PDB file of C-alpha atoms in Angstrom:
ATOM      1  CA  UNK W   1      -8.424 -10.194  -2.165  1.00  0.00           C
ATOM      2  CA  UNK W   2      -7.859  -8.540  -5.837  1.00  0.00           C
ATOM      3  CA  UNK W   3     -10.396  -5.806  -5.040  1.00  0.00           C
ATOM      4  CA  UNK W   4      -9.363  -4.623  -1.740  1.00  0.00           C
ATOM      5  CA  UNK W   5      -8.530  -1.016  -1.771  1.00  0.00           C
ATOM      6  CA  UNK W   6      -6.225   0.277   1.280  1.00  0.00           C
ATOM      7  CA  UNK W   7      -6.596   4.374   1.825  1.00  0.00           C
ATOM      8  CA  UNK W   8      -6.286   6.506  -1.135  1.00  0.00           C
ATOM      9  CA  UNK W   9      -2.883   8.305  -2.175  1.00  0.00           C
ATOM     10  CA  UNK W  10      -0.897   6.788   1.108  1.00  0.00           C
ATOM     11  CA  UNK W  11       1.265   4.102  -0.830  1.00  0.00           C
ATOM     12  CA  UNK W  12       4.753   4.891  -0.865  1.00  0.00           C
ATOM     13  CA  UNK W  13       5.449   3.009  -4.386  1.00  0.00           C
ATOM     14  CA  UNK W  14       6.967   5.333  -7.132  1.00  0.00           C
ATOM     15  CA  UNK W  15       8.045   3.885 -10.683  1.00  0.00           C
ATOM     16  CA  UNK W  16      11.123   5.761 -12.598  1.00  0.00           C
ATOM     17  CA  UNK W  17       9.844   5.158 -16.150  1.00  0.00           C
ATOM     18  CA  UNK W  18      13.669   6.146 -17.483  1.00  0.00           C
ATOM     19  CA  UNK W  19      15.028   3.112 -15.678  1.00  0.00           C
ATOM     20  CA  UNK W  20      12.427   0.614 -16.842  1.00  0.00           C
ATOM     21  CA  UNK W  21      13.531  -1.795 -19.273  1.00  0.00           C
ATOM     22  CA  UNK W  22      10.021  -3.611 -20.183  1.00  0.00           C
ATOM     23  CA  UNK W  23      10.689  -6.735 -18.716  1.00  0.00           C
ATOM     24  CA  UNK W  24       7.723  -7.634 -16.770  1.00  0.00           C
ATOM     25  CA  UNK W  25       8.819  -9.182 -13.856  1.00  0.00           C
ATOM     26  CA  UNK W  26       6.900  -6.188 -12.021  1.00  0.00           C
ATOM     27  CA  UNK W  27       3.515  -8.063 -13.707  1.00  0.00           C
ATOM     28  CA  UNK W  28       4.660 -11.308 -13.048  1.00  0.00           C
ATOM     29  CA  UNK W  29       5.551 -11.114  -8.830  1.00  0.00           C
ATOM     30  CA  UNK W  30       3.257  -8.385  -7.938  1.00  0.00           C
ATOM     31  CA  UNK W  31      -0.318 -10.553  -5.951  1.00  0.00           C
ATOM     32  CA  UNK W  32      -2.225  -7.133  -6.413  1.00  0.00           C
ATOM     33  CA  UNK W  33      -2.008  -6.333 -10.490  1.00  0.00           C
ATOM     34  CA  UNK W  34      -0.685  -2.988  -9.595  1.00  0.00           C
ATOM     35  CA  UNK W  35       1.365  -2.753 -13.013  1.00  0.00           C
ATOM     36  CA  UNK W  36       0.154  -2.771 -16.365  1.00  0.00           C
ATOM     37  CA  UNK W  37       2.856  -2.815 -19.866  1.00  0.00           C
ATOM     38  CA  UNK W  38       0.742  -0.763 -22.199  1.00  0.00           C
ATOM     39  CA  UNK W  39       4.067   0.133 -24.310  1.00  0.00           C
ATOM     40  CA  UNK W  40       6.504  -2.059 -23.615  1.00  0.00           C
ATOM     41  CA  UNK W  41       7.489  -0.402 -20.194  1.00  0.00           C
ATOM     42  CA  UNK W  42       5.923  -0.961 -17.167  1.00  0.00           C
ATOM     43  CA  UNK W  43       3.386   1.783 -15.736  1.00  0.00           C
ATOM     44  CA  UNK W  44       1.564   1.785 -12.269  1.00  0.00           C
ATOM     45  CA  UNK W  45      -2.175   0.945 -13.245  1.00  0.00           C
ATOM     46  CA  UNK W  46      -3.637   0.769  -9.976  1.00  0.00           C
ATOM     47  CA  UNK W  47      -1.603   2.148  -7.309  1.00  0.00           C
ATOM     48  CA  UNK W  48      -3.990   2.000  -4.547  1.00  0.00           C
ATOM     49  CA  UNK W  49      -3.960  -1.510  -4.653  1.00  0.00           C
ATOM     50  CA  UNK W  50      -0.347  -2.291  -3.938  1.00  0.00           C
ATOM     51  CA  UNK W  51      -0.322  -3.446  -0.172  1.00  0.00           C
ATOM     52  CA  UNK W  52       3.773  -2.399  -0.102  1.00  0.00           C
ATOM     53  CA  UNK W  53       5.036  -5.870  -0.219  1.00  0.00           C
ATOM     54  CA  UNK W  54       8.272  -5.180  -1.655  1.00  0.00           C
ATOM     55  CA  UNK W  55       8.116  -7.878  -3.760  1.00  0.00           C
ATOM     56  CA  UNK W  56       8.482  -5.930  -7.297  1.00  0.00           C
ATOM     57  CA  UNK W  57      11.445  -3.659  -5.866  1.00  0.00           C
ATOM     58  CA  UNK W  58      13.438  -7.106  -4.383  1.00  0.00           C
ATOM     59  CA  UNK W  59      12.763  -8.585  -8.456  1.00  0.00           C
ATOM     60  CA  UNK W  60      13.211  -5.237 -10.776  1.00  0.00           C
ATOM     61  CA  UNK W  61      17.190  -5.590 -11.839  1.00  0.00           C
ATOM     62  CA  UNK W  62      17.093  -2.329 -12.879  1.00  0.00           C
ATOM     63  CA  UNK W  63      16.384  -0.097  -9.963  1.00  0.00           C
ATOM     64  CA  UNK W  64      12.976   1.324 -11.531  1.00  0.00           C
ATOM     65  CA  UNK W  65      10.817   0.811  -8.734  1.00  0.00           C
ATOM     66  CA  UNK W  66      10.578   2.238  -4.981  1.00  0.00           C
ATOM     67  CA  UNK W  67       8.763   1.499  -2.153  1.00  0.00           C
ATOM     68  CA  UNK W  68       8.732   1.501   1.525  1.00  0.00           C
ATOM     69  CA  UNK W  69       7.740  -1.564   2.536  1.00  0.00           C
ATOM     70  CA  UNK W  70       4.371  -1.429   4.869  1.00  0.00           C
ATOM     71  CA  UNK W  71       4.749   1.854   5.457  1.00  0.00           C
ATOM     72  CA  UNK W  72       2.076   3.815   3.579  1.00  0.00           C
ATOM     73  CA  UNK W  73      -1.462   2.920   5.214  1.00  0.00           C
ATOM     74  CA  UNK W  74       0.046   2.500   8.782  1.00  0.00           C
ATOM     75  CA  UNK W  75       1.827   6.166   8.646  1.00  0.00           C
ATOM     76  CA  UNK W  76      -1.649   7.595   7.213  1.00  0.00           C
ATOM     77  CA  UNK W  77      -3.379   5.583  10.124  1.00  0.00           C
ATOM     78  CA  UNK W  78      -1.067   6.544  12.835  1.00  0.00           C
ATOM     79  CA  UNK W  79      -0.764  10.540  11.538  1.00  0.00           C
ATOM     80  CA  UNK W  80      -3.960  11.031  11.301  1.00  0.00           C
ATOM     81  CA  UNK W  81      -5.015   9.580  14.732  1.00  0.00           C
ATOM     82  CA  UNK W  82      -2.173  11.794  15.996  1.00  0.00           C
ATOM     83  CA  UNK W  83      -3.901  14.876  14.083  1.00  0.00           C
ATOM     84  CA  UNK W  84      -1.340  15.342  12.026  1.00  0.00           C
ATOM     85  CA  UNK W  85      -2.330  17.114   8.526  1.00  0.00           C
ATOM     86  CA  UNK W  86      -0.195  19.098   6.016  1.00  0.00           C
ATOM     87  CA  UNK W  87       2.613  17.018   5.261  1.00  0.00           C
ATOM     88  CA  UNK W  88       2.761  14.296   2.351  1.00  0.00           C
ATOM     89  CA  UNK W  89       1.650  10.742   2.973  1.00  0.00           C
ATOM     90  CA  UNK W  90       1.117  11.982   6.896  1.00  0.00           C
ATOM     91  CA  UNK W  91      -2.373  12.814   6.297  1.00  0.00           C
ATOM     92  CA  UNK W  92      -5.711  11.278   4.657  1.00  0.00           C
ATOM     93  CA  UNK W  93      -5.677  12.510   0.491  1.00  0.00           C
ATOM     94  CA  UNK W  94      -8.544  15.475   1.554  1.00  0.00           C
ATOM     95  CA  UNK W  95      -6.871  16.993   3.620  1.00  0.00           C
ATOM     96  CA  UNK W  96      -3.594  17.756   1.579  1.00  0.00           C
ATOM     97  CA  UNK W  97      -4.248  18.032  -1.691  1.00  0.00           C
ATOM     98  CA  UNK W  98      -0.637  18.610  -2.911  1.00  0.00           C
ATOM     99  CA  UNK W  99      -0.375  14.581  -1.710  1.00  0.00           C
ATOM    100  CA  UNK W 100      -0.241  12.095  -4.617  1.00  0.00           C
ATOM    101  CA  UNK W 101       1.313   8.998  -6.438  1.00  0.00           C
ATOM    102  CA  UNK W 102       4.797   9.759  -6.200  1.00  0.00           C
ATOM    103  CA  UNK W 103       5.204  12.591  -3.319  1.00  0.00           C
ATOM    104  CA  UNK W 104       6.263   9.956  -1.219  1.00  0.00           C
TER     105      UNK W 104
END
């Protein structure tokens, strides 16, 4: 399950690098190895893994990470059936290229 990838630039997580305090309990509870610690703070290595579990917001004490819990691929899903396209993390990554990690 590691290698699944979900749709491209839909994920709603977002990491403030300002409040991170290099714990690594981001590492430790995320299933999908989103996060990496290069530097003793914790970056987002591969965000179109996470699967917007939650589980790394409900464990970070220190408010540095965001996400809205299942919402990213099933928004993308349901916009784009609807024909939706311009607006961020409404549409598939081509067809709005101001969407990317963070917009969200």
């Amino acid at each position: 399950m590691k290698d699944l990838t979900y749709l491209r630039n839909v994920v709603t997580l977002a990491l403030t690098p300002d409040k991170c305090k290099g714990c690594g309990t981001c590492l430790v509870v995320c299933p999908r190895a989103v996060f990496a610690m290069p530097n003793g703070k914790a970056e987002i290595a591969n965000r179109d893994a996470c699967i917007e579990c939650g589980a790394c917001v409900k464990n970070c004490s220190f408010g540095a990470i965001t996400v809205k819990v299942g919402v990213g691929c099933a928004a993308a899903v349901i916009n784009s059936f609807l024909g939706r396209k311009g607006s961020c993390c409404c549409t598939l990554p081509e067809d709005d290229p101001s969407c990317g990690p963070g917009c969200c």
